Amino acid sequence: MFDAVKSTVSDIRDMRVRGAGRIARAGASALGEFAQGYPGGSLEDFKRDLDAAKGAILASRPTAVSLWNGVQACVRDVGGAQSLEEAKGSVARNSKAFVEASSGALRLIAEFGAKRIRDGDTVLTHCNSSAAVGVIKEAHAQGKDVRAFATESRPWRQGLLTVRELSDAGVDVTLIIDSAVRSVMRRMDGVFVGADTVASNGALINKIGTSQLALAAHEARVPFHVCTETYKFSPMTMFGDMVEIEERDSGEVAGPEEVPSGVRVYNPVFDATPARHIDALITEVGIISPGSVYDVMVRQLGSDIFRT
Ligand code: RI2
């Protein structure tokens, strides 16, 4: 296996690179490097090795649809290639295009989402989402007086990254523990979270605890926004597949010395927020309702949905 692929696989698997968008860009970039650096050989050799590289990347976070869509975007033209050079070129080109489109989407989401934050608002975010953090930073950069609350997000505590990013940007930010969400909700003007996966029925799969934020926001009548690129929409859900919730090692929650033997530790990474608790999805193609996800999915992913 080639070095760029190997190191990306271990970085994603061990959470050194994390966040649905970042892992998609990392996976796509690794495939681009793989193609560019591929030594001679036949087109068949390349296709076989590309399949192996693709499989290894997808296995690093096996339930991540962003990674799947990113990888798929890179390899979409290989089937029609007539020569090794053509195949290599298409992967390299598509990889670059995906990374650029993904970064461009973040800029548009920030621009659209900032319109949902008014001067003087206090907003809540969860975990560490570059899309959601981008929205809050953009509102601040536009001169709005915005205060942010960020959850710690056990067990990896990605909330510490969020407070660092927001504070570096000059945003007034408060860190809270995950269980403080309901007690602060009445002081919030809006909730902005990211997405790992969006299902065709508009449900959101995101960092564990997101559904509690949504429930508390719903109860307190605080608008709940999902900041998401459309490549986090899961085409598989159109055909009835359920989104698999990744479960990680129990040692991330508690070490064996911390709990009596025989006690099981359950560590689901994501949870599902139903569409009825979501006010809007802020995407690069505009602000949409959960009920529009299916149509946008068909339009954005187009024939790629049916190619695999
Ligand atoms: P961006 C993260 O998952 C969080 O759940 C976050 O909300 C989501 O990815 C989207 O992040 P993890 O990789 O793509 O920390 O907006 O498990 O950066």
mmCIF file of C-alpha atoms and ligand atoms in Angstrom:
data_model
loop_
_atom_site.group_PDB
_atom_site.id
_atom_site.type_symbol
_atom_site.label_atom_id
_atom_site.label_comp_id
_atom_site.label_asym_id
_atom_site.label_seq_id
_atom_site.Cartn_x
_atom_site.Cartn_y
_atom_site.Cartn_z
ATOM 1 C CA MET A 1 0.000 0.000 0.000
ATOM 2 C CA PHE A 2 1.319 3.460 -0.841
ATOM 3 C CA ASP A 3 2.619 5.755 1.917
ATOM 4 C CA ALA A 4 0.100 8.578 1.431
ATOM 5 C CA VAL A 5 -2.766 6.117 1.723
ATOM 6 C CA LYS A 6 -1.273 4.269 4.690
ATOM 7 C CA SER A 7 -0.640 7.379 6.753
ATOM 8 C CA THR A 8 -4.073 8.843 5.929
ATOM 9 C CA VAL A 9 -5.744 5.589 6.935
ATOM 10 C CA SER A 10 -4.026 5.558 10.328
ATOM 11 C CA ASP A 11 -4.611 9.305 10.882
ATOM 12 C CA ILE A 12 -8.351 8.908 10.275
ATOM 13 C CA ARG A 13 -8.697 5.646 12.202
ATOM 14 C CA ASP A 14 -6.908 7.075 15.268
ATOM 15 C CA MET A 15 -8.809 10.399 15.115
ATOM 16 C CA ARG A 16 -5.742 12.543 14.404
ATOM 17 C CA VAL A 17 -7.752 13.695 11.409
ATOM 18 C CA ARG A 18 -11.421 13.940 12.317
ATOM 19 C CA GLY A 19 -14.593 15.790 11.442
ATOM 20 C CA ALA A 20 -16.745 14.545 8.587
ATOM 21 C CA GLY A 21 -15.513 17.147 6.097
ATOM 22 C CA ARG A 22 -11.839 16.867 7.002
ATOM 23 C CA ILE A 23 -11.786 13.078 6.686
ATOM 24 C CA ALA A 24 -13.484 13.318 3.278
ATOM 25 C CA ARG A 25 -10.885 15.816 2.060
ATOM 26 C CA ALA A 26 -8.042 13.734 3.536
ATOM 27 C CA GLY A 27 -9.339 10.539 1.887
ATOM 28 C CA ALA A 28 -9.804 12.265 -1.469
ATOM 29 C CA SER A 29 -6.344 13.890 -1.286
ATOM 30 C CA ALA A 30 -4.709 10.540 -0.465
ATOM 31 C CA LEU A 31 -6.329 8.948 -3.523
ATOM 32 C CA GLY A 32 -5.170 11.883 -5.672
ATOM 33 C CA GLU A 33 -1.588 11.447 -4.423
ATOM 34 C CA PHE A 34 -1.861 7.701 -4.934
ATOM 35 C CA ALA A 35 -2.872 8.195 -8.569
ATOM 36 C CA GLN A 36 -0.250 10.838 -9.274
ATOM 37 C CA GLY A 37 2.536 8.740 -7.779
ATOM 38 C CA TYR A 38 1.416 5.458 -9.331
ATOM 39 C CA PRO A 39 4.353 3.856 -11.136
ATOM 40 C CA GLY A 40 3.904 2.271 -14.579
ATOM 41 C CA GLY A 41 1.964 -0.911 -15.117
ATOM 42 C CA SER A 42 -1.251 -1.824 -16.809
ATOM 43 C CA LEU A 43 -4.631 -0.152 -16.480
ATOM 44 C CA GLU A 44 -5.876 -3.343 -14.818
ATOM 45 C CA ASP A 45 -3.070 -3.210 -12.224
ATOM 46 C CA PHE A 46 -3.994 0.382 -11.462
ATOM 47 C CA LYS A 47 -7.679 -0.407 -11.088
ATOM 48 C CA ARG A 48 -6.891 -3.302 -8.754
ATOM 49 C CA ASP A 49 -4.529 -1.230 -6.582
ATOM 50 C CA LEU A 50 -6.927 1.716 -6.606
ATOM 51 C CA ASP A 51 -9.688 -0.573 -5.350
ATOM 52 C CA ALA A 52 -7.430 -1.749 -2.518
ATOM 53 C CA ALA A 53 -6.498 1.842 -1.612
ATOM 54 C CA LYS A 54 -10.145 2.890 -1.728
ATOM 55 C CA GLY A 55 -11.150 -0.063 0.480
ATOM 56 C CA ALA A 56 -8.473 0.761 3.058
ATOM 57 C CA ILE A 57 -9.527 4.425 3.207
ATOM 58 C CA LEU A 58 -13.215 3.575 3.580
ATOM 59 C CA ALA A 59 -12.434 1.065 6.349
ATOM 60 C CA SER A 60 -10.728 3.759 8.448
ATOM 61 C CA ARG A 61 -14.164 5.198 9.475
ATOM 62 C CA PRO A 62 -16.450 2.586 7.926
ATOM 63 C CA THR A 63 -19.750 4.333 8.609
ATOM 64 C CA ALA A 64 -18.714 7.806 7.376
ATOM 65 C CA VAL A 65 -20.776 8.742 4.307
ATOM 66 C CA SER A 66 -18.703 11.899 3.732
ATOM 67 C CA LEU A 67 -15.656 9.707 3.216
ATOM 68 C CA TRP A 68 -17.618 7.432 0.905
ATOM 69 C CA ASN A 69 -18.908 10.316 -1.203
ATOM 70 C CA GLY A 70 -15.437 11.916 -1.304
ATOM 71 C CA VAL A 71 -13.771 8.704 -2.434
ATOM 72 C CA GLN A 72 -16.548 8.006 -4.924
ATOM 73 C CA ALA A 73 -16.113 11.456 -6.459
ATOM 74 C CA CYS A 74 -12.431 10.647 -7.098
ATOM 75 C CA VAL A 75 -12.925 7.294 -8.819
ATOM 76 C CA ARG A 76 -16.101 8.055 -10.774
ATOM 77 C CA ASP A 77 -14.406 8.273 -14.206
ATOM 78 C CA VAL A 78 -11.968 5.370 -13.909
ATOM 79 C CA GLY A 79 -14.431 2.879 -15.403
ATOM 80 C CA GLY A 80 -14.525 4.781 -18.708
ATOM 81 C CA ALA A 81 -10.741 5.330 -18.968
ATOM 82 C CA GLN A 82 -8.991 3.778 -21.986
ATOM 83 C CA SER A 83 -5.424 3.991 -20.683
ATOM 84 C CA LEU A 84 -3.449 4.072 -17.458
ATOM 85 C CA GLU A 85 -2.551 7.733 -17.962
ATOM 86 C CA GLU A 86 -6.191 8.659 -18.523
ATOM 87 C CA ALA A 87 -7.282 6.790 -15.391
ATOM 88 C CA LYS A 88 -4.528 8.326 -13.237
ATOM 89 C CA GLY A 89 -5.330 11.782 -14.592
ATOM 90 C CA SER A 90 -9.026 11.463 -13.857
ATOM 91 C CA VAL A 91 -8.450 10.450 -10.214
ATOM 92 C CA ALA A 92 -5.961 13.278 -9.661
ATOM 93 C CA ARG A 93 -8.301 15.827 -11.285
ATOM 94 C CA ASN A 94 -11.417 14.641 -9.472
ATOM 95 C CA SER A 95 -9.579 14.581 -6.149
ATOM 96 C CA LYS A 96 -8.484 18.201 -6.584
ATOM 97 C CA ALA A 97 -11.982 19.212 -7.689
ATOM 98 C CA PHE A 98 -13.570 17.533 -4.652
ATOM 99 C CA VAL A 99 -11.214 19.208 -2.181
ATOM 100 C CA GLU A 100 -11.805 22.612 -3.806
ATOM 101 C CA ALA A 101 -15.585 22.154 -3.917
ATOM 102 C CA SER A 102 -15.593 21.004 -0.299
ATOM 103 C CA SER A 103 -13.676 24.084 0.857
ATOM 104 C CA GLY A 104 -15.887 26.322 -1.285
ATOM 105 C CA ALA A 105 -18.977 24.765 0.293
ATOM 106 C CA LEU A 106 -17.719 25.704 3.755
ATOM 107 C CA ARG A 107 -17.373 29.342 2.683
ATOM 108 C CA LEU A 108 -20.921 29.414 1.296
ATOM 109 C CA ILE A 109 -22.377 27.714 4.385
ATOM 110 C CA ALA A 110 -20.657 30.328 6.577
ATOM 111 C CA GLU A 111 -22.094 33.134 4.443
ATOM 112 C CA PHE A 112 -25.666 31.751 4.371
ATOM 113 C CA GLY A 113 -25.648 30.632 8.001
ATOM 114 C CA ALA A 114 -24.378 33.957 9.346
ATOM 115 C CA LYS A 115 -27.658 35.502 8.161
ATOM 116 C CA ARG A 116 -29.415 33.362 10.751
ATOM 117 C CA ILE A 117 -27.437 35.013 13.559
ATOM 118 C CA ARG A 118 -28.563 38.474 14.659
ATOM 119 C CA ASP A 119 -26.557 41.138 16.434
ATOM 120 C CA GLY A 120 -26.586 40.281 20.158
ATOM 121 C CA ASP A 121 -27.454 36.583 19.729
ATOM 122 C CA THR A 122 -26.165 33.789 21.926
ATOM 123 C CA VAL A 123 -25.751 30.470 20.119
ATOM 124 C CA LEU A 124 -24.931 26.927 21.129
ATOM 125 C CA THR A 125 -22.780 24.436 19.229
ATOM 126 C CA HIS A 126 -21.765 20.843 19.859
ATOM 127 C CA CYS A 127 -18.528 18.903 19.356
ATOM 128 C CA ASN A 128 -16.264 20.407 16.692
ATOM 129 C CA SER A 129 -17.803 21.080 13.323
ATOM 130 C CA SER A 130 -15.876 23.210 10.867
ATOM 131 C CA ALA A 131 -19.161 24.049 9.131
ATOM 132 C CA ALA A 132 -20.904 25.231 12.320
ATOM 133 C CA VAL A 133 -17.825 27.028 13.674
ATOM 134 C CA GLY A 134 -17.463 28.734 10.279
ATOM 135 C CA VAL A 135 -20.995 30.152 10.563
ATOM 136 C CA ILE A 136 -20.361 31.608 14.030
ATOM 137 C CA LYS A 137 -16.979 33.032 13.012
ATOM 138 C CA GLU A 138 -18.507 34.636 9.915
ATOM 139 C CA ALA A 139 -21.253 36.323 11.947
ATOM 140 C CA HIS A 140 -18.575 37.693 14.281
ATOM 141 C CA ALA A 141 -16.399 38.792 11.342
ATOM 142 C CA GLN A 142 -19.377 40.738 9.968
ATOM 143 C CA GLY A 143 -19.306 42.778 13.168
ATOM 144 C CA LYS A 144 -22.242 41.127 14.942
ATOM 145 C CA ASP A 145 -22.025 40.827 18.682
ATOM 146 C CA VAL A 146 -22.357 37.026 18.975
ATOM 147 C CA ARG A 147 -21.734 34.944 22.074
ATOM 148 C CA ALA A 148 -21.199 31.191 21.767
ATOM 149 C CA PHE A 149 -21.598 28.274 24.139
ATOM 150 C CA ALA A 150 -19.798 25.041 23.224
ATOM 151 C CA THR A 151 -20.220 21.591 24.712
ATOM 152 C CA GLU A 152 -17.195 19.653 25.885
ATOM 153 C CA SER A 153 -18.274 16.547 23.862
ATOM 154 C CA ARG A 154 -17.109 13.538 25.778
ATOM 155 C CA PRO A 155 -15.238 11.299 25.304
ATOM 156 C CA TRP A 156 -12.819 12.934 22.846
ATOM 157 C CA ARG A 157 -13.541 16.465 24.150
ATOM 158 C CA GLN A 158 -13.540 18.023 20.687
ATOM 159 C CA GLY A 159 -15.324 20.977 22.318
ATOM 160 C CA LEU A 160 -11.887 22.133 23.439
ATOM 161 C CA LEU A 161 -10.940 22.555 19.770
ATOM 162 C CA THR A 162 -14.118 24.545 19.192
ATOM 163 C CA VAL A 163 -13.538 26.977 22.059
ATOM 164 C CA ARG A 164 -9.931 27.433 20.940
ATOM 165 C CA GLU A 165 -10.975 28.209 17.328
ATOM 166 C CA LEU A 166 -13.744 30.592 18.358
ATOM 167 C CA SER A 167 -11.645 32.316 20.969
ATOM 168 C CA ASP A 168 -8.741 32.741 18.495
ATOM 169 C CA ALA A 169 -11.230 34.414 16.155
ATOM 170 C CA GLY A 170 -12.231 36.816 18.941
ATOM 171 C CA VAL A 171 -15.652 35.306 19.716
ATOM 172 C CA ASP A 172 -16.884 35.481 23.319
ATOM 173 C CA VAL A 173 -17.157 31.743 24.082
ATOM 174 C CA THR A 174 -18.177 29.641 27.083
ATOM 175 C CA LEU A 175 -17.378 25.942 27.529
ATOM 176 C CA ILE A 176 -20.026 23.757 29.167
ATOM 177 C CA ILE A 177 -20.192 20.075 29.994
ATOM 178 C CA ASP A 178 -22.555 18.015 27.861
ATOM 179 C CA SER A 179 -25.083 17.572 30.643
ATOM 180 C CA ALA A 180 -25.465 21.369 31.043
ATOM 181 C CA VAL A 181 -27.227 21.700 27.692
ATOM 182 C CA ARG A 182 -30.809 21.813 28.919
ATOM 183 C CA SER A 183 -30.027 24.188 31.750
ATOM 184 C CA VAL A 184 -28.590 26.819 29.360
ATOM 185 C CA MET A 185 -31.049 26.319 26.497
ATOM 186 C CA ARG A 186 -33.501 29.056 27.493
ATOM 187 C CA ARG A 187 -30.705 31.621 27.147
ATOM 188 C CA MET A 188 -29.956 30.559 23.542
ATOM 189 C CA ASP A 189 -31.175 32.283 20.383
ATOM 190 C CA GLY A 190 -30.157 29.439 18.110
ATOM 191 C CA VAL A 191 -28.342 26.115 17.933
ATOM 192 C CA PHE A 192 -25.823 25.417 15.140
ATOM 193 C CA VAL A 193 -24.389 21.924 14.774
ATOM 194 C CA GLY A 194 -22.571 20.039 12.025
ATOM 195 C CA ALA A 195 -23.475 16.755 10.371
ATOM 196 C CA ASP A 196 -21.815 13.439 9.912
ATOM 197 C CA THR A 197 -24.663 12.076 7.803
ATOM 198 C CA VAL A 198 -28.032 13.343 6.633
ATOM 199 C CA ALA A 199 -30.613 10.705 5.701
ATOM 200 C CA SER A 200 -33.074 11.011 2.818
ATOM 201 C CA ASN A 201 -35.941 11.602 5.289
ATOM 202 C CA GLY A 202 -34.115 14.654 6.690
ATOM 203 C CA ALA A 203 -32.879 12.996 9.883
ATOM 204 C CA LEU A 204 -29.438 13.995 11.117
ATOM 205 C CA ILE A 205 -26.716 11.642 12.317
ATOM 206 C CA ASN A 206 -24.144 13.596 14.275
ATOM 207 C CA LYS A 207 -21.906 13.432 17.343
ATOM 208 C CA ILE A 208 -23.470 11.620 20.256
ATOM 209 C CA GLY A 209 -25.528 14.074 22.291
ATOM 210 C CA THR A 210 -26.768 16.078 19.291
ATOM 211 C CA SER A 211 -30.280 14.647 19.652
ATOM 212 C CA GLN A 212 -30.385 15.879 23.258
ATOM 213 C CA LEU A 213 -29.548 19.396 22.097
ATOM 214 C CA ALA A 214 -32.310 19.158 19.503
ATOM 215 C CA LEU A 215 -34.831 17.888 22.022
ATOM 216 C CA ALA A 216 -33.978 20.627 24.509
ATOM 217 C CA ALA A 217 -34.070 23.246 21.737
ATOM 218 C CA HIS A 218 -37.453 21.970 20.572
ATOM 219 C CA GLU A 219 -38.805 22.148 24.122
ATOM 220 C CA ALA A 220 -37.483 25.700 24.595
ATOM 221 C CA ARG A 221 -38.559 26.757 21.051
ATOM 222 C CA VAL A 222 -34.992 27.619 20.066
ATOM 223 C CA PRO A 223 -34.252 27.241 16.315
ATOM 224 C CA PHE A 224 -32.059 24.233 15.569
ATOM 225 C CA HIS A 225 -29.792 24.513 12.482
ATOM 226 C CA VAL A 226 -27.691 21.828 10.820
ATOM 227 C CA CYS A 227 -24.651 23.166 8.943
ATOM 228 C CA THR A 228 -23.815 20.604 6.287
ATOM 229 C CA GLU A 229 -22.239 20.141 2.894
ATOM 230 C CA THR A 230 -24.474 18.113 0.579
ATOM 231 C CA TYR A 231 -21.863 15.365 0.238
ATOM 232 C CA LYS A 232 -22.857 14.350 3.781
ATOM 233 C CA PHE A 233 -26.256 13.365 2.396
ATOM 234 C CA SER A 234 -26.399 9.576 2.295
ATOM 235 C CA PRO A 235 -27.613 8.135 -1.038
ATOM 236 C CA MET A 236 -27.850 4.665 0.518
ATOM 237 C CA THR A 237 -30.709 5.849 2.737
ATOM 238 C CA MET A 238 -32.823 6.471 -0.383
ATOM 239 C CA PHE A 239 -32.861 2.744 -0.937
ATOM 240 C CA GLY A 240 -33.849 1.793 2.590
ATOM 241 C CA ASP A 241 -30.461 1.365 4.235
ATOM 242 C CA MET A 242 -30.338 2.477 7.847
ATOM 243 C CA VAL A 243 -27.363 4.598 8.910
ATOM 244 C CA GLU A 244 -25.019 2.467 10.951
ATOM 245 C CA ILE A 245 -23.920 4.132 14.182
ATOM 246 C CA GLU A 246 -20.180 3.773 14.734
ATOM 247 C CA GLU A 247 -19.246 2.280 18.076
ATOM 248 C CA ARG A 248 -15.702 2.924 19.265
ATOM 249 C CA ASP A 249 -13.452 1.321 21.830
ATOM 250 C CA SER A 250 -14.773 1.412 25.410
ATOM 251 C CA GLY A 251 -11.333 2.561 26.600
ATOM 252 C CA GLU A 252 -12.149 6.002 25.154
ATOM 253 C CA VAL A 253 -14.791 6.352 27.909
ATOM 254 C CA ALA A 254 -13.175 4.613 30.896
ATOM 255 C CA GLY A 255 -10.056 2.520 31.410
ATOM 256 C CA PRO A 256 -10.325 -1.022 32.798
ATOM 257 C CA GLU A 257 -8.944 0.183 36.162
ATOM 258 C CA GLU A 258 -11.785 2.718 36.515
ATOM 259 C CA VAL A 259 -14.732 0.309 36.442
ATOM 260 C CA PRO A 260 -15.282 -2.996 38.281
ATOM 261 C CA SER A 261 -14.709 -6.076 36.164
ATOM 262 C CA GLY A 262 -17.905 -7.268 34.543
ATOM 263 C CA VAL A 263 -19.183 -3.728 33.923
ATOM 264 C CA ARG A 264 -19.698 -3.090 30.238
ATOM 265 C CA VAL A 265 -18.955 0.321 28.743
ATOM 266 C CA TYR A 266 -20.943 1.327 25.673
ATOM 267 C CA ASN A 267 -19.434 4.003 23.424
ATOM 268 C CA PRO A 268 -21.669 4.968 20.477
ATOM 269 C CA VAL A 269 -20.143 7.871 18.559
ATOM 270 C CA PHE A 270 -23.243 9.292 16.883
ATOM 271 C CA ASP A 271 -26.968 9.564 17.462
ATOM 272 C CA ALA A 272 -29.985 10.325 15.285
ATOM 273 C CA THR A 273 -31.978 13.558 15.454
ATOM 274 C CA PRO A 274 -35.402 13.266 13.831
ATOM 275 C CA ALA A 275 -36.354 15.707 11.069
ATOM 276 C CA ARG A 276 -39.177 17.153 13.197
ATOM 277 C CA HIS A 277 -36.601 18.660 15.591
ATOM 278 C CA ILE A 278 -34.648 20.371 12.794
ATOM 279 C CA ASP A 279 -35.654 23.870 11.645
ATOM 280 C CA ALA A 280 -33.224 24.220 8.771
ATOM 281 C CA LEU A 281 -30.237 22.682 7.039
ATOM 282 C CA ILE A 282 -27.675 25.246 5.963
ATOM 283 C CA THR A 283 -25.960 23.870 2.853
ATOM 284 C CA GLU A 284 -23.827 25.238 0.018
ATOM 285 C CA VAL A 285 -26.900 25.200 -2.228
ATOM 286 C CA GLY A 286 -28.915 27.259 0.224
ATOM 287 C CA ILE A 287 -30.974 26.912 3.374
ATOM 288 C CA ILE A 288 -33.349 23.985 3.007
ATOM 289 C CA SER A 289 -35.948 22.213 5.107
ATOM 290 C CA PRO A 290 -35.469 18.575 6.177
ATOM 291 C CA GLY A 291 -38.335 17.699 3.806
ATOM 292 C CA SER A 292 -36.255 18.862 0.808
ATOM 293 C CA VAL A 293 -33.285 16.615 1.485
ATOM 294 C CA TYR A 294 -34.403 13.856 -0.891
ATOM 295 C CA ASP A 295 -34.791 16.238 -3.850
ATOM 296 C CA VAL A 296 -31.510 18.021 -3.189
ATOM 297 C CA MET A 297 -29.770 14.659 -2.833
ATOM 298 C CA VAL A 298 -30.972 13.513 -6.242
ATOM 299 C CA ARG A 299 -29.982 16.809 -7.828
ATOM 300 C CA GLN A 300 -26.556 17.094 -6.206
ATOM 301 C CA LEU A 301 -25.358 13.514 -6.381
ATOM 302 C CA GLY A 302 -27.196 12.835 -9.637
ATOM 303 C CA SER A 303 -26.219 9.755 -11.557
ATOM 304 C CA ASP A 304 -23.380 8.989 -9.105
ATOM 305 C CA ILE A 305 -26.056 7.556 -6.849
ATOM 306 C CA PHE A 306 -26.735 4.803 -9.348
ATOM 307 C CA ARG A 307 -23.171 4.101 -10.463
ATOM 308 C CA THR A 308 -21.782 2.067 -7.578
HETATM 309 P P1 RI2 B 1 -17.398 19.068 10.041
HETATM 310 C C1 RI2 B 1 -17.600 15.260 13.731
HETATM 311 O O1 RI2 B 1 -17.451 13.875 13.914
HETATM 312 C C2 RI2 B 1 -18.696 15.876 14.592
HETATM 313 O O2 RI2 B 1 -19.762 14.985 14.808
HETATM 314 C C3 RI2 B 1 -19.094 17.042 13.734
HETATM 315 O O3 RI2 B 1 -20.358 17.555 14.056
HETATM 316 C C4 RI2 B 1 -19.068 16.399 12.362
HETATM 317 O O4 RI2 B 1 -17.929 15.533 12.368
HETATM 318 C C5 RI2 B 1 -18.986 17.347 11.204
HETATM 319 O O5 RI2 B 1 -17.788 18.080 11.237
HETATM 320 P P2 RI2 B 1 -16.086 13.199 14.454
HETATM 321 O O6 RI2 B 1 -15.193 12.982 13.260
HETATM 322 O O7 RI2 B 1 -17.361 18.273 8.782
HETATM 323 O O8 RI2 B 1 -15.484 14.095 15.505
HETATM 324 O O9 RI2 B 1 -18.457 20.149 10.000
HETATM 325 O O10 RI2 B 1 -16.528 11.867 15.009
HETATM 326 O O11 RI2 B 1 -16.041 19.594 10.426
#
